[in-house]
Coordinates of C-alpha atoms and ligand atoms in Angstrom, one line a residue:
M200 CA 0.0 0.0 0.0
T201 CA 2.6 2.5 1.1
E202 CA 4.8 1.2 -1.6
S203 CA 2.3 2.0 -4.2
I204 CA 2.0 5.6 -2.9
L205 CA 5.8 5.9 -3.3
E206 CA 5.6 4.4 -6.8
I207 CA 3.0 6.9 -7.9
V208 CA 4.9 9.8 -6.4
Q209 CA 8.1 8.7 -8.1
R210 CA 6.3 8.3 -11.4
H211 CA 4.8 11.8 -11.2
A212 CA 8.1 13.3 -10.2
A213 CA 10.1 11.6 -12.9
A214 CA 7.6 12.8 -15.5
A215 CA 7.9 16.3 -14.3
G216 CA 11.6 16.3 -14.0
V217 CA 11.4 16.9 -10.3
T218 CA 14.4 16.5 -8.0
R219 CA 12.8 16.6 -4.6
V220 CA 9.3 15.8 -3.2
V221 CA 8.6 17.7 0.0
R222 CA 5.0 17.1 0.8
I223 CA 2.3 14.6 -0.2
R224 CA -1.3 15.1 0.5
L225 CA -3.1 11.8 0.9
V226 CA -6.8 11.1 1.3
V227 CA -7.4 7.9 3.3
G228 CA -10.9 6.5 4.0
E229 CA -11.8 5.6 7.5
L230 CA -12.8 2.1 6.4
T231 CA -9.5 1.3 4.8
G232 CA -8.1 0.3 8.2
F233 CA -5.0 2.3 7.7
V234 CA -3.7 4.3 10.5
P235 CA -2.1 7.7 9.5
D236 CA 0.8 7.2 11.9
S237 CA 1.8 3.9 10.5
I238 CA 1.5 5.1 6.9
Q239 CA 4.0 7.9 7.7
F240 CA 6.2 5.4 9.5
Y241 CA 6.4 3.0 6.5
F242 CA 6.6 5.8 4.1
D243 CA 9.7 7.1 5.9
A244 CA 11.3 3.7 5.8
L245 CA 10.5 3.1 2.1
S246 CA 11.4 6.5 0.8
E247 CA 14.9 6.5 2.1
G248 CA 17.3 7.1 -0.7
T249 CA 14.5 8.2 -3.1
I250 CA 13.5 11.7 -4.2
A251 CA 10.7 11.5 -1.7
E252 CA 13.0 10.9 1.2
G253 CA 11.9 13.0 4.2
A254 CA 8.7 14.1 2.5
L255 CA 5.9 14.9 4.8
L256 CA 2.6 13.1 4.4
E257 CA -0.5 15.1 5.1
I258 CA -3.2 12.7 5.6
E259 CA -6.9 13.7 5.3
R260 CA -9.3 11.2 6.8
Q261 CA -12.4 10.6 4.8
P262 CA -15.3 9.5 6.9
G263 CA -17.0 6.1 6.2
R264 CA -20.5 5.9 4.9
I265 CA -22.8 2.9 4.9
R266 CA -26.1 2.4 3.1
C267 CA -28.6 0.4 5.2
R268 CA -29.8 -2.7 3.3
A269 CA -33.2 -2.5 5.0
C270 CA -34.2 1.1 4.7
G271 CA -31.6 2.6 2.4
R272 CA -30.5 5.3 4.8
I273 CA -26.9 6.4 4.5
Y274 CA -25.1 6.8 7.8
E275 CA -21.7 7.2 9.3
P276 CA -20.7 4.1 11.3
L277 CA -19.7 4.6 14.9
D278 CA -15.9 4.5 15.3
G279 CA -15.9 3.4 11.7
Q280 CA -16.6 -0.1 13.1
I281 CA -20.1 -0.6 14.4
W282 CA -22.5 -0.7 11.5
I283 CA -26.0 -0.2 12.9
C284 CA -28.5 1.9 11.1
P285 CA -29.7 4.8 13.3
D286 CA -33.2 4.6 11.7
C287 CA -34.2 1.0 11.7
G288 CA -31.5 -0.7 13.7
G289 CA -30.5 -2.9 10.8
L290 CA -27.0 -4.3 11.0
G291 CA -24.4 -3.9 8.3
G292 CA -25.0 -2.5 4.8
E293 CA -23.2 -1.5 1.7
I294 CA -20.1 0.8 1.8
V295 CA -20.6 3.9 -0.2
A296 CA -17.6 5.9 1.0
G297 CA -14.5 5.4 3.2
K298 CA -12.6 2.7 1.2
E299 CA -10.9 5.3 -0.9
M300 CA -7.2 6.1 -0.8
Y301 CA -5.5 8.4 -3.2
I302 CA -2.9 11.1 -3.6
E303 CA -4.5 14.5 -3.8
S304 CA -1.4 16.5 -4.5
I305 CA 2.3 16.5 -4.4
E306 CA 4.4 19.4 -3.4
I307 CA 7.9 19.6 -5.0
T308 CA 10.9 21.7 -5.3
E309 CA 12.3 22.2 -8.7
G310 CA 15.8 22.7 -9.9
D311 CA 18.9 22.8 -7.8
H312 CA 18.5 25.1 -4.9
G313 CA 21.3 23.4 -3.0
D314 CA 21.0 21.3 0.1
Q315 CA 21.4 23.3 3.3
S316 CA 22.4 20.3 5.4
Ligands
ZN421 ZN1 -32.0 1.2 8.2

C-alpha cells in the first residue's frame, strides 16, 4: 500500500523532472483500516534514498458511509466499526464511502537550490 504511494509519487516526479518531493497530500478513507501514523512510518522507511525521502505526508481522513440494506438510509458508522442503522437498527450494509485512498497533490521543489544540510 505505502509502496504504491511511493511508486505513484516517483512516477509523477520523474515525468515532471522533479528533483525533490517535500510534501504529499493523501486522502485515506476511515474504512481502509490504515492508521495515519503507520502510513507515515512505513513511508519514511521506504522512501529512504529516493527523491521523496523526508517528504511529509499530510493525511486527510475521509469518513466512512454505509447504506442500510433494509431502509436505504446512508449513515456514518460509529468508530468506523459498528454498523448499525440509526433509523431502523439494521445491521451492516453497503459501503458507499470510506474505502478510498488516493494522492490529492504532491508538493515539490524544482531545480537545484542546494542542500542546506
Ligand atoms: Zn435502516
